[in-house]
Short mmCIF file of C-alpha atoms and ligand atoms in Angstrom, two decimals:
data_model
loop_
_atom_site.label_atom_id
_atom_site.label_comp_id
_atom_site.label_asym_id
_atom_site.label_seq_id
_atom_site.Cartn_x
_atom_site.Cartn_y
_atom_site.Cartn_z
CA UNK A 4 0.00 0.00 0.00
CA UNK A 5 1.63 3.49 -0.63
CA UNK A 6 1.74 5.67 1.67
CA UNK A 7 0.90 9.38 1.22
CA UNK A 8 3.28 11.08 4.05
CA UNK A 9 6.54 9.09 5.78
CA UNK A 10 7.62 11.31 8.65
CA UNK A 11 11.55 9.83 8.68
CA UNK A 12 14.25 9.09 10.97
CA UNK A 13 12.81 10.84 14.34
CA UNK A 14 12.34 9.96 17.79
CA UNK A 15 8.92 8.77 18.42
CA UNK A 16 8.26 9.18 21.81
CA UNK A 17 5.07 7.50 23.32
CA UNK A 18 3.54 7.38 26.54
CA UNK A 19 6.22 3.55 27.79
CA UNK A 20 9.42 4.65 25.65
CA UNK A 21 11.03 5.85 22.89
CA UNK A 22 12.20 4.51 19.80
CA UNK A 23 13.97 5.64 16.08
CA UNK A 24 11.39 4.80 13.62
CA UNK A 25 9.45 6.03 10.83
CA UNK A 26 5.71 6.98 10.89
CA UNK A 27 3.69 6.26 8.00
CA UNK A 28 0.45 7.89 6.96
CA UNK A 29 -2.17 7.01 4.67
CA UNK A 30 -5.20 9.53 4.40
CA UNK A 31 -5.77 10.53 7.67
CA UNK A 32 -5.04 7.67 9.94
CA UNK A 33 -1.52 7.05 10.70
CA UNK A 34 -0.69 3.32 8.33
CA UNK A 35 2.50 2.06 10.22
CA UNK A 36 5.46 3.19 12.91
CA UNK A 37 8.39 1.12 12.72
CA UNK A 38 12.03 1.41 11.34
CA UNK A 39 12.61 1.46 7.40
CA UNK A 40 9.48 2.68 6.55
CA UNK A 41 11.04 5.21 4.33
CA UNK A 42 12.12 2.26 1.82
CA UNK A 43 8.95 2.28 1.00
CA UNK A 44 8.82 5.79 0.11
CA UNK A 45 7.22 5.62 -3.53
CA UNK A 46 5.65 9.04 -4.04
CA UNK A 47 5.47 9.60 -0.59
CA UNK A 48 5.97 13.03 0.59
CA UNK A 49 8.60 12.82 3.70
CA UNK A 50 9.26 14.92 6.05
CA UNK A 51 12.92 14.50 7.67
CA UNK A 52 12.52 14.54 11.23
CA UNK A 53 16.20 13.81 12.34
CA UNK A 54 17.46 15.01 15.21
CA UNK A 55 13.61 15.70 16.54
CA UNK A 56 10.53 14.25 18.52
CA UNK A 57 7.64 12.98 16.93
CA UNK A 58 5.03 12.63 19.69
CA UNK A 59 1.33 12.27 19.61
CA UNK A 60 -0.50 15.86 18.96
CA UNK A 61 -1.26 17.58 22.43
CA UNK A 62 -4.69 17.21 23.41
CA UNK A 63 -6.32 20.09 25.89
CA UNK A 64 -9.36 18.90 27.59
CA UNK A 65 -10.24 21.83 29.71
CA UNK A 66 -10.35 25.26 27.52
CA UNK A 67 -13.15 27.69 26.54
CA UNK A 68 -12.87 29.66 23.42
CA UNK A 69 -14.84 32.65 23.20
CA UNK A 70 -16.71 31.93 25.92
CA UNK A 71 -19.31 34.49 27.78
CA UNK A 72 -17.65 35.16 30.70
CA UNK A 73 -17.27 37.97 33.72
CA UNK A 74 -20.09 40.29 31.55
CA UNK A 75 -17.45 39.78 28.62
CA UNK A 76 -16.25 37.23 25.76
CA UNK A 77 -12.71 35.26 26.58
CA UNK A 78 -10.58 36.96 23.52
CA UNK A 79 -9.27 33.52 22.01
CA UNK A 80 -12.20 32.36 19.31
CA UNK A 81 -12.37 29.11 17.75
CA UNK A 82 -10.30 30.39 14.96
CA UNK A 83 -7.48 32.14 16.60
CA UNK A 84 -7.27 29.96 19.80
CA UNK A 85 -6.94 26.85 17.70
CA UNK A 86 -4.45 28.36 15.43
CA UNK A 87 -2.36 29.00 18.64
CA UNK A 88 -3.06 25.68 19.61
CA UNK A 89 -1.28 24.13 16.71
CA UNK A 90 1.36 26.03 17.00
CA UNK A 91 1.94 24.82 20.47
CA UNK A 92 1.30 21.32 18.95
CA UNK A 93 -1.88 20.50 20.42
CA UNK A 94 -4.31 19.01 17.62
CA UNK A 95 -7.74 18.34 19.76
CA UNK A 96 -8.82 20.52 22.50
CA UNK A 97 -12.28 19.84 24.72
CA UNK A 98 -14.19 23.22 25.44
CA UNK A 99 -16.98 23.52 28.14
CA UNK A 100 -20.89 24.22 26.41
CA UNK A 101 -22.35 26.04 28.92
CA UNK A 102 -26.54 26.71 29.12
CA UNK A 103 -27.72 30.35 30.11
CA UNK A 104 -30.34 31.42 31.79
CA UNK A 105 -33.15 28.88 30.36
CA UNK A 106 -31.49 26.93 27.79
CA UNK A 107 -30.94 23.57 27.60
CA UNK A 108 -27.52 20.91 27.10
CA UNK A 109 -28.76 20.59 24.02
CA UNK A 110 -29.44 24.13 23.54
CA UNK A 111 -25.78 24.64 24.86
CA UNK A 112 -24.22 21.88 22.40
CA UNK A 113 -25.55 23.91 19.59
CA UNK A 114 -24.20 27.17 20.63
CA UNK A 115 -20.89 25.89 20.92
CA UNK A 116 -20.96 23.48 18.01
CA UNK A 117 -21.83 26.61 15.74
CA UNK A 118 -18.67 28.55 16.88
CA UNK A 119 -16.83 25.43 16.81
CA UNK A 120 -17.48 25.26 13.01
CA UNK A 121 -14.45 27.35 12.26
CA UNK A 122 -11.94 25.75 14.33
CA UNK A 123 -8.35 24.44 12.70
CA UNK A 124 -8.49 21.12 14.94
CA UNK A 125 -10.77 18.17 15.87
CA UNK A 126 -13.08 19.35 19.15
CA UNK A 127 -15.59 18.06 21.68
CA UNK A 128 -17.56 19.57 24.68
CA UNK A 129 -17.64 18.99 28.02
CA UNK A 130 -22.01 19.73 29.24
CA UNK A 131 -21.95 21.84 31.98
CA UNK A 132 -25.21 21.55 34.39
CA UNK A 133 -25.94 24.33 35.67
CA UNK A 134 -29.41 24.11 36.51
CA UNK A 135 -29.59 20.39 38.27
CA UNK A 136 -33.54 20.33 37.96
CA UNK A 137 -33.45 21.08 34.08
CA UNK A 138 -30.58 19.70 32.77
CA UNK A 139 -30.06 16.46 35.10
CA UNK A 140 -32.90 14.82 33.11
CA UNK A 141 -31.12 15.23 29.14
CA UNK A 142 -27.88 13.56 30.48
CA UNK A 143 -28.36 10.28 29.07
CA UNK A 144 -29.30 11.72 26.10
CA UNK A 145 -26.51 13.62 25.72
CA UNK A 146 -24.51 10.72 25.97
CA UNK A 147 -25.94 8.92 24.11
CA UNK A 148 -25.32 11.90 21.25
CA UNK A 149 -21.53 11.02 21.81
CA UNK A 150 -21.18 13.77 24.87
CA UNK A 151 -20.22 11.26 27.93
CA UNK A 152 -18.24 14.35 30.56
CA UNK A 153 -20.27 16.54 32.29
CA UNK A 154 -19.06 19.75 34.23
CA UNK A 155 -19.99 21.61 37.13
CA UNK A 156 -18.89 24.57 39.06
CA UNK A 157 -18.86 24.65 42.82
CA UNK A 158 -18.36 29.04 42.48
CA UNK A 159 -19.45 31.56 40.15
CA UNK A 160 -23.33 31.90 41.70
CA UNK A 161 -22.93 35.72 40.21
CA UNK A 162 -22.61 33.94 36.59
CA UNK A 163 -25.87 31.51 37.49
CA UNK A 164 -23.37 28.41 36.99
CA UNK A 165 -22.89 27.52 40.45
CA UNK A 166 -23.99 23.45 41.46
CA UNK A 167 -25.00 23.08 45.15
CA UNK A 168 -23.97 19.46 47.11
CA UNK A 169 -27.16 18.23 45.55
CA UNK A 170 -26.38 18.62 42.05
CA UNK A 171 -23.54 17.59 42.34
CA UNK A 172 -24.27 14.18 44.62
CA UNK A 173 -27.03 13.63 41.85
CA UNK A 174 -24.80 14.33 38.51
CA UNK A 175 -22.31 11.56 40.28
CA UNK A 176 -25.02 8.97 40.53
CA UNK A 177 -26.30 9.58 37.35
CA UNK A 178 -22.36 9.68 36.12
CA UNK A 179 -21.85 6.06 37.61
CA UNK A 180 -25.13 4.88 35.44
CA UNK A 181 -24.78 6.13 32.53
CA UNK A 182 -20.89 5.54 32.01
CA UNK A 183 -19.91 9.19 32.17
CA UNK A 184 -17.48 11.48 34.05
CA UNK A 185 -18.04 14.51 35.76
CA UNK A 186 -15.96 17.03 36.20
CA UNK A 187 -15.61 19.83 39.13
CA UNK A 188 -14.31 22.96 39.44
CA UNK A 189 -13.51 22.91 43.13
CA UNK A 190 -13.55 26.03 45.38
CA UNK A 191 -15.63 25.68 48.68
CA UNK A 192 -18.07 28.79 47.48
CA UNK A 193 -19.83 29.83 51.23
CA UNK A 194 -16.14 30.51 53.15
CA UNK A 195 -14.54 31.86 49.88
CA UNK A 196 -17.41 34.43 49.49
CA UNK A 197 -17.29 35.30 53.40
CA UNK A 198 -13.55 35.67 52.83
CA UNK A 199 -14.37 38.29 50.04
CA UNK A 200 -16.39 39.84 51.96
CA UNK A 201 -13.88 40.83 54.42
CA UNK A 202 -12.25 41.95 52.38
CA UNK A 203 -14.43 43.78 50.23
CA UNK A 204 -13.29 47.46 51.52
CA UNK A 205 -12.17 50.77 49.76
CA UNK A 206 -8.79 50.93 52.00
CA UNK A 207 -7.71 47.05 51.84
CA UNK A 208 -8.43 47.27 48.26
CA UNK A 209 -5.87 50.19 47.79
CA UNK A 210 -4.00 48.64 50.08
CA UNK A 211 -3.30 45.18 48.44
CA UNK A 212 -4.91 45.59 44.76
CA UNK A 213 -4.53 42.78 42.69
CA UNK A 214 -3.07 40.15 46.17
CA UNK A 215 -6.36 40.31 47.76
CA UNK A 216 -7.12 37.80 44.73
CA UNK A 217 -4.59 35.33 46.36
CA UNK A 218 -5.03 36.44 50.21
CA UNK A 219 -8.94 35.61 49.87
CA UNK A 220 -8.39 31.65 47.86
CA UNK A 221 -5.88 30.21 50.27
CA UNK A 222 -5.17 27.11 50.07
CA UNK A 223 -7.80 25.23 52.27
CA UNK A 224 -10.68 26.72 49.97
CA UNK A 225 -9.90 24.09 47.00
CA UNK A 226 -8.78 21.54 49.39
CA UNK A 227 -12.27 21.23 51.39
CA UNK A 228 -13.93 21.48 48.16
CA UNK A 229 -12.14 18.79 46.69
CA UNK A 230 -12.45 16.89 49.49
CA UNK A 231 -16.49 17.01 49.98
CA UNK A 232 -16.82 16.38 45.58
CA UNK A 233 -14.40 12.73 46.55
CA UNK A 234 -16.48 11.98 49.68
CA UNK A 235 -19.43 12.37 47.01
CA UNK A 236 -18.20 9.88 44.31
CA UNK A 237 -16.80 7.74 46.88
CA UNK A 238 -20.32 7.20 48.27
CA UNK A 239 -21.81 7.19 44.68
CA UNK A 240 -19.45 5.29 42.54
CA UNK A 241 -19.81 7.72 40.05
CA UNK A 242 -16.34 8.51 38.22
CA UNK A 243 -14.99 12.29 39.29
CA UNK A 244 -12.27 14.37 37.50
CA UNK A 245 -10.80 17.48 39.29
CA UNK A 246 -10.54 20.11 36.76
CA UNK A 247 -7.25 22.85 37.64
CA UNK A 248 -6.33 21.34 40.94
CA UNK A 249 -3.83 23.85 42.21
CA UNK A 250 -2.66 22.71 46.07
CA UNK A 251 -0.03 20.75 47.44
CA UNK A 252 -3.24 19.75 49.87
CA UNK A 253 -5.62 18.81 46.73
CA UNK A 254 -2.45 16.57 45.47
CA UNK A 255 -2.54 14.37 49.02
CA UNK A 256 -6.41 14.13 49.19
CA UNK A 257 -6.83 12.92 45.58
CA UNK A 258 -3.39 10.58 46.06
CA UNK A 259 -5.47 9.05 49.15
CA UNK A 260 -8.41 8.96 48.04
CA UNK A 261 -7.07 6.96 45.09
CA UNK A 262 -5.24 4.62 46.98
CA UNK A 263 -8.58 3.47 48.71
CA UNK A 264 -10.16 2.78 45.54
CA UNK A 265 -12.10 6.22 44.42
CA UNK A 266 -12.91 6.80 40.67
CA UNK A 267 -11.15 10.11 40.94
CA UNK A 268 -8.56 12.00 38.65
CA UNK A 269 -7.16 14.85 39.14
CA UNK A 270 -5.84 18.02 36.14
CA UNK A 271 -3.71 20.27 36.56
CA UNK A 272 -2.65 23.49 34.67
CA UNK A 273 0.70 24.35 33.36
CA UNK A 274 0.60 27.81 35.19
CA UNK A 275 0.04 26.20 38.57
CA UNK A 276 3.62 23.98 37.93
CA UNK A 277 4.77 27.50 36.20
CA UNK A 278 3.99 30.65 38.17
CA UNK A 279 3.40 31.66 42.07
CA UNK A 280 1.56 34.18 43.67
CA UNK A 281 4.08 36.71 43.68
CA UNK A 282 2.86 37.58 40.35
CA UNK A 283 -0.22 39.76 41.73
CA UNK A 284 2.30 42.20 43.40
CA UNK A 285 3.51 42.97 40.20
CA UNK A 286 2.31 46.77 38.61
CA UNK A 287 0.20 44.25 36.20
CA UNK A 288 -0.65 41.78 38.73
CA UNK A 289 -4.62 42.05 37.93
CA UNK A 290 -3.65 40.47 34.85
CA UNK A 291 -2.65 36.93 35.96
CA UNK A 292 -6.38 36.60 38.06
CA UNK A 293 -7.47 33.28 37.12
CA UNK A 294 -9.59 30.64 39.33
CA UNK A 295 -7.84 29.13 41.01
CA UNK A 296 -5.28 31.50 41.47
CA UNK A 297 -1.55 30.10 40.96
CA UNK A 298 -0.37 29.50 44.67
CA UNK A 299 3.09 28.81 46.46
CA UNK A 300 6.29 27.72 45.13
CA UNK A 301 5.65 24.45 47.76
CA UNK A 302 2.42 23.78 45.42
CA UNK A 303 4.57 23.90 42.17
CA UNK A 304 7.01 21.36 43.71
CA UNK A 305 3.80 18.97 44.75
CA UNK A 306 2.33 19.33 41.85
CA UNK A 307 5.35 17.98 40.09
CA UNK A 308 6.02 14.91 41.89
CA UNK A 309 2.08 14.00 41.86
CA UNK A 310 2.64 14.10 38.17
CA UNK A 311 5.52 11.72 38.41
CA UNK A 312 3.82 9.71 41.02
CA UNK A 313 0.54 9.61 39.84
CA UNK A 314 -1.93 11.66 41.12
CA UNK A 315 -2.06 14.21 39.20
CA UNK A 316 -3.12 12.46 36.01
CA UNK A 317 -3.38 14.98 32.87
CA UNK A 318 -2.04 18.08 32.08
CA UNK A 319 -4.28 21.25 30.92
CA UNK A 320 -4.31 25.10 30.46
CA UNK A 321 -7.91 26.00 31.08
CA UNK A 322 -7.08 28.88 28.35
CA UNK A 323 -9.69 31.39 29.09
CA UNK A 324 -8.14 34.04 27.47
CA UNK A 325 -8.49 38.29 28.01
CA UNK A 326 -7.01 41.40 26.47
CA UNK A 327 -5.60 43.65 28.58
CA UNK A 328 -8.25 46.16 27.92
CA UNK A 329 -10.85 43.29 29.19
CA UNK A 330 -8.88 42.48 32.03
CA UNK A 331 -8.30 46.27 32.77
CA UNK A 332 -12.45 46.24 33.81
CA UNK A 333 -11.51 45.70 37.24
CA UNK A 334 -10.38 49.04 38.25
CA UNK A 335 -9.01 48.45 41.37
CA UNK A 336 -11.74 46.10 42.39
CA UNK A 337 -9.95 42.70 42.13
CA UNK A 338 -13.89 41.06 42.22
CA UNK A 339 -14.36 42.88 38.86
CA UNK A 340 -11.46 41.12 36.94
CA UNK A 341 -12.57 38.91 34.19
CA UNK A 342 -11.01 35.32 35.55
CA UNK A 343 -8.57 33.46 33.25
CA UNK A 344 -4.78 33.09 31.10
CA UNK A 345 -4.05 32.13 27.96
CA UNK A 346 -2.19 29.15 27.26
CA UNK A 347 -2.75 27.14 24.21
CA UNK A 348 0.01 28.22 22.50
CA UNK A 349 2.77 27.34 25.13
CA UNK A 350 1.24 24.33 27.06
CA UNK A 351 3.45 21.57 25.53
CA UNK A 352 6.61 24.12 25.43
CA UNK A 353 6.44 25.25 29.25
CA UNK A 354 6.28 21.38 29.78
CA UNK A 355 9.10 20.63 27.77
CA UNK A 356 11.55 23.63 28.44
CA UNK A 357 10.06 23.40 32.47
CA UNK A 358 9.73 19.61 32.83
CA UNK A 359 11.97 17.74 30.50
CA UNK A 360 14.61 19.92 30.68
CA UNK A 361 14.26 21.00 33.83
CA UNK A 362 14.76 17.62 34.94
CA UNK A 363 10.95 17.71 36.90
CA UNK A 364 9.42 15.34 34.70
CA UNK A 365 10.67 12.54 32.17
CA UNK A 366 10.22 12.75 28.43
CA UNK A 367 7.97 9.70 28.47
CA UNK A 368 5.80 11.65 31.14
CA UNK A 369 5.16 14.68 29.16
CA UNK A 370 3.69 12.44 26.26
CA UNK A 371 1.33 10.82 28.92
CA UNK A 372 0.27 13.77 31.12
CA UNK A 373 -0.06 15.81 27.80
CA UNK A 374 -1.31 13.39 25.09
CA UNK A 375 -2.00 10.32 26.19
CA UNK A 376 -3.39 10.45 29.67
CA UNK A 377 -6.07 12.74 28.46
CA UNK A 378 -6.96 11.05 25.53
CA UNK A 379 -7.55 8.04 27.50
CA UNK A 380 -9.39 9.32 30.59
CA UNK A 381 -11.38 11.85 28.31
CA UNK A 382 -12.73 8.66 25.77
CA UNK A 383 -10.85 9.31 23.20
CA UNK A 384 -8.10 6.89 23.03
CA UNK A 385 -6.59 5.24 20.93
CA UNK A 386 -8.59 7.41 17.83
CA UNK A 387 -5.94 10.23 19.35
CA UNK A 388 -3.10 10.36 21.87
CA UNK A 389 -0.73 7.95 20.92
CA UNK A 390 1.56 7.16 17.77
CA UNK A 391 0.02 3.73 16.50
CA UNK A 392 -1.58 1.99 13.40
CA UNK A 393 -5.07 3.33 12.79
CA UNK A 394 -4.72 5.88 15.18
CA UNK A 395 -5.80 9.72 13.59
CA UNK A 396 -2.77 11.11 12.65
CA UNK A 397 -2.05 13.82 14.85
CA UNK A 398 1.23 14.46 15.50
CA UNK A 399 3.68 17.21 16.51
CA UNK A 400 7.54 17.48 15.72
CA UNK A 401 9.68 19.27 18.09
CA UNK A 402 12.80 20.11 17.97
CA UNK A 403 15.18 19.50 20.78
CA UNK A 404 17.54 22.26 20.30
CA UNK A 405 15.08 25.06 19.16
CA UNK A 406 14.82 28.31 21.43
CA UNK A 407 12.02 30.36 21.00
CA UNK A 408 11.64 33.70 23.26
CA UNK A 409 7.35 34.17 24.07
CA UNK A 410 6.42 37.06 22.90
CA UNK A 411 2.44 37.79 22.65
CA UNK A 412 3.58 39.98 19.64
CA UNK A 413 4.30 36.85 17.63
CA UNK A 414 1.88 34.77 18.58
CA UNK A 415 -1.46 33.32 17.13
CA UNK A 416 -3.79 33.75 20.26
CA UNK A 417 -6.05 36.39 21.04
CA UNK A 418 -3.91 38.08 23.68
CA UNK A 419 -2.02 41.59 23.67
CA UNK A 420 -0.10 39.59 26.47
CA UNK A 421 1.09 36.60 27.44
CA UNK A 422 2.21 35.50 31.78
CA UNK A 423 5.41 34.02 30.20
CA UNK A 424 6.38 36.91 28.00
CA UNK A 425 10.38 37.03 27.48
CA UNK A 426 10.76 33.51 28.56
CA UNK A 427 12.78 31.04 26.06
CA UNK A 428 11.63 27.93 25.01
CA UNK A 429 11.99 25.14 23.81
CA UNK A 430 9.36 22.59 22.64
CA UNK A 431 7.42 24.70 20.29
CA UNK A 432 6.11 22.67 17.11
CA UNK A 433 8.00 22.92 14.06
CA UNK A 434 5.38 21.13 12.30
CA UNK A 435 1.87 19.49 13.30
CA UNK A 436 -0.51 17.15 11.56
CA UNK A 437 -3.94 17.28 12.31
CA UNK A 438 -5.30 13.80 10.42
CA UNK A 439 -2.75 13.79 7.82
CA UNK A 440 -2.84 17.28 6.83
CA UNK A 441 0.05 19.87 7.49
CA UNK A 442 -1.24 22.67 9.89
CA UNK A 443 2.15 23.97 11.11
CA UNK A 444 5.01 24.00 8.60
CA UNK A 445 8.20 25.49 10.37
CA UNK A 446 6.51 26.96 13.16
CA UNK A 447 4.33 28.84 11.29
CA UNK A 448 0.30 28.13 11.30
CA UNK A 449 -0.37 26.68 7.51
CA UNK A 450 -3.95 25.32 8.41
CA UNK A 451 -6.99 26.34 7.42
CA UNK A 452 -10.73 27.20 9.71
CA UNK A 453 -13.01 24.80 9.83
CA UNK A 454 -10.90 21.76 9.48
CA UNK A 455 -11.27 20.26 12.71
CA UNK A 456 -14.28 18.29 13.31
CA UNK A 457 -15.92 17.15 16.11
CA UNK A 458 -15.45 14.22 17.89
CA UNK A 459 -18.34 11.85 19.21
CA UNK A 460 -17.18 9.87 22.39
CA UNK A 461 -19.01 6.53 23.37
CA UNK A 462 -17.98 6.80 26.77
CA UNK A 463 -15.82 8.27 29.55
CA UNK A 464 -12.72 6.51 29.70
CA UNK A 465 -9.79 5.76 32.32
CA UNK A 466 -6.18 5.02 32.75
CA UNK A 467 -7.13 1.01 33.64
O1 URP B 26 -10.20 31.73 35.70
C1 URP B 26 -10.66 30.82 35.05
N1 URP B 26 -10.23 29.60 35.29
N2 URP B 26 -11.56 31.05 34.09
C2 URP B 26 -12.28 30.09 33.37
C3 URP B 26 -13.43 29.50 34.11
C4 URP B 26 -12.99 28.38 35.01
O2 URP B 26 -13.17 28.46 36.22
O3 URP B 26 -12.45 27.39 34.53
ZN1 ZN B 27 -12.96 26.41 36.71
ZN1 ZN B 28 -12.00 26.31 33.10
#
């Protein structure tokens, strides 16, 4: 059989190992990976990919692309945030459809599915409940229309998202019947919004501007969160996924909770292993307000090693991107500041240039927390995530040596800014493949809108 594309003489890095060998591609599913493919050349095009990685495209379960959000629209759209996402070599990303006010998950799927039309790679959705009463009932329809993860927020009453113990002890029993996931954004909402409140005055807010973010979230607001959403599942079987877990104290209740047998995984975010707190003292501190906020430099190093040991399962960005105009809404008020980095663009480099060669996580690792772990866990494995026949052929090529300095200036994303501006590194894609076709040719974006399609799941999956 001839193959149409032979990507030659790299390093194919999976998930177990690494090897020399070819990868061979015929349509848009990859045909062979072995050594001395590239006999068989024929008319093949080849790409020579000495010297470099070839690892499984990226996949980004937890991001939302132009999504209504803090009474404004997150700046990366399903054009420009996937365009940034190639060029950071991630080829499928999962977004969050999210009903307001009376709509419906269905209602939802369609909203997003309709911006999703234009994005550059393949796509799913995560359904958010945010209304137990009205949208508990169309779960099992919606997974039986291929959409098996569900999502739902402990916080963000102001945004009518928030789920209450019961929604969430119900979406877990329903999760364990139907074969699904759900997933939780955990921040214990009643002590977090008496914390604000505290410090809700005119002189503490001049006082500490952009750190009362920080000083209001610590550290025991995600961990009792997590911990109640584990004691749910635990009692209801149903499988749980903590989205952007951010503590040292998150890491050791989901490693426990694991070791006694609870369907729980845990995400986290490459600027919780990247960035501390400090960052809100800075003159553009507002700017780095996500939720969670990043946390200590003890976190980071936690948050490592439950990578390496296990806990911490998959690797994310929760991209949820603003300008700095947007972000500059909060004028003082640090309650007023649209929540949310970008990322897309420099998830698999800031895990390369800080883990790899850094020396915090192997090279095998980064494949699995980044690629392979989340195709697996998310139900989409082995159609992505991992280098093998009749997989899609997805697949980034980095090189080793190559230095690039961030600069928001030169990037694809939606952002006048980036939190790792001026940093070098490495790991950017020199080229990606997004089912066989070319969508980064020497790290620049080649691809075109609306090639990515979306992508039915059959069930939640897991690491077993
Ligand atoms: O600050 C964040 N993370 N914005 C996006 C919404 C969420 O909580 O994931
Ligand atoms: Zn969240
Ligand atoms: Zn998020």
């Amino acid at each position: 059989m001839p193959y149409d594309l032979i990507i030659a003489n790299g390093t194919v890095v999976s998930a177990t190992g690494q090897e020399q060998a070819d990868v061979a591609i015929q349509g848009e599913r990859i045909a062979a990976v072995n050594k001395g493919l590239i006999k068989n050349a024929d008319g093949a095009k080849v790409v020579d990919a000495s010297g470099k990685y070839v690892i499984p495209g990226a996949l980004d379960v937890h991001v939302h692309l132009e999504l209504p959000f803090c009474g404004t629209v997150s700046s990366d759209d399903w054009n420009c945030g996937t365009r940034a996402a190639a060029r950071g070599g991630v080829t499928t990303v999962i977004d969050f459809a999210i009903p307001y006010g009376q709509e419906s998950l269905e209602d939802a799927f369609n909203n997003w599915s309709a911006r999703a039309r234009k994005s550059c790679i393949d796509y799913c959705f995560h359904m958010a409940i945010t209304n137990w009463d009205r949208h508990g009932p169309e779960m099992e329809k919606m997974v039986k229309r291929g959409c098996p993860t569900f999502k739902e927020f402990m916080i963000y009453a102001t945004e009518g998202w928030q789920s209450d113990d019961r929604a969430i002890f119900n979406a877990l029993e329903q999760c364990k019947r139907l074969g699904a996931m759900l997933l939780i954004h955990a921040e214990s909402a009643r002590v977090l919004d008496e914390l604000i409140a505290r410090y809700h005055t005119p002189e503490l807010m001049k006082k500490h501007g952009a750190t009362l973010h920080a000083i209001t979230r610590p550290n025991f607001i995600e961990a009792e969160a997590i911990q109640r959403a584990i004691m749910w599942s635990e009692v209801t079987g149903g499988r749980l996924y903590i989205v952007h877990m951010s503590t040292g104290e998150g890491a050791d209740i989901v490693k426990a909770a694991r070791a006694r047998g609870v369907d729980v995984y845990a995400e986290t975010c490459v600027q919780y292993l990247v960035l501390d707190d400090s960052v809100f003292a800075r003159p553009d501190g507002h700017l780095f307000a996500c939720c969670p906020q990043v946390k200590k430099p003890k976190d980071i190093e936690r948050l490592w090693k439950g990578l390496n040991d296990g806990e911490v399962c998959v690797i994310s960005t929760d991209t949820c991107t603003f300008t700095k105009e947007q972000k500059a809404r909060w004028d003082g008020d640090w309650t007023k500041i649209p929540m949310g980095l970008p990322g897309l663009e420099t998830m698999v480099p800031l895990v390369y240039t800080v883990g790899v060669l850094g020396k915090r996580l192997p090279l095998t690792r980064f494949v699995e927390k980044c690629c392979t772990n989340p195709a697996k866990i998310m139900g989409l494995y082995p159609q992505k995530g991992v280098l093998a026949a009749g997989s899609d052929a997805d697949i980034a090529i980095l090189d080793p040596e190559k230095r690039i300095t961030v600069d928001h200036a030169t990037m694809e994303g939606g952002a006048d800014w980036s939190p790792y501006q001026g940093m070098s590194l490495a790991g950017f894609a020199q080229h990606t493949f997004s089912r066989g076709k070319q969508i980064v040719n020497d790290y620049k974006f080649v691809g075109e809108n609306g090639w990515g399609r979306w992508l039915p799941r059959e069930k939640a999956g897991s690491l077993d």
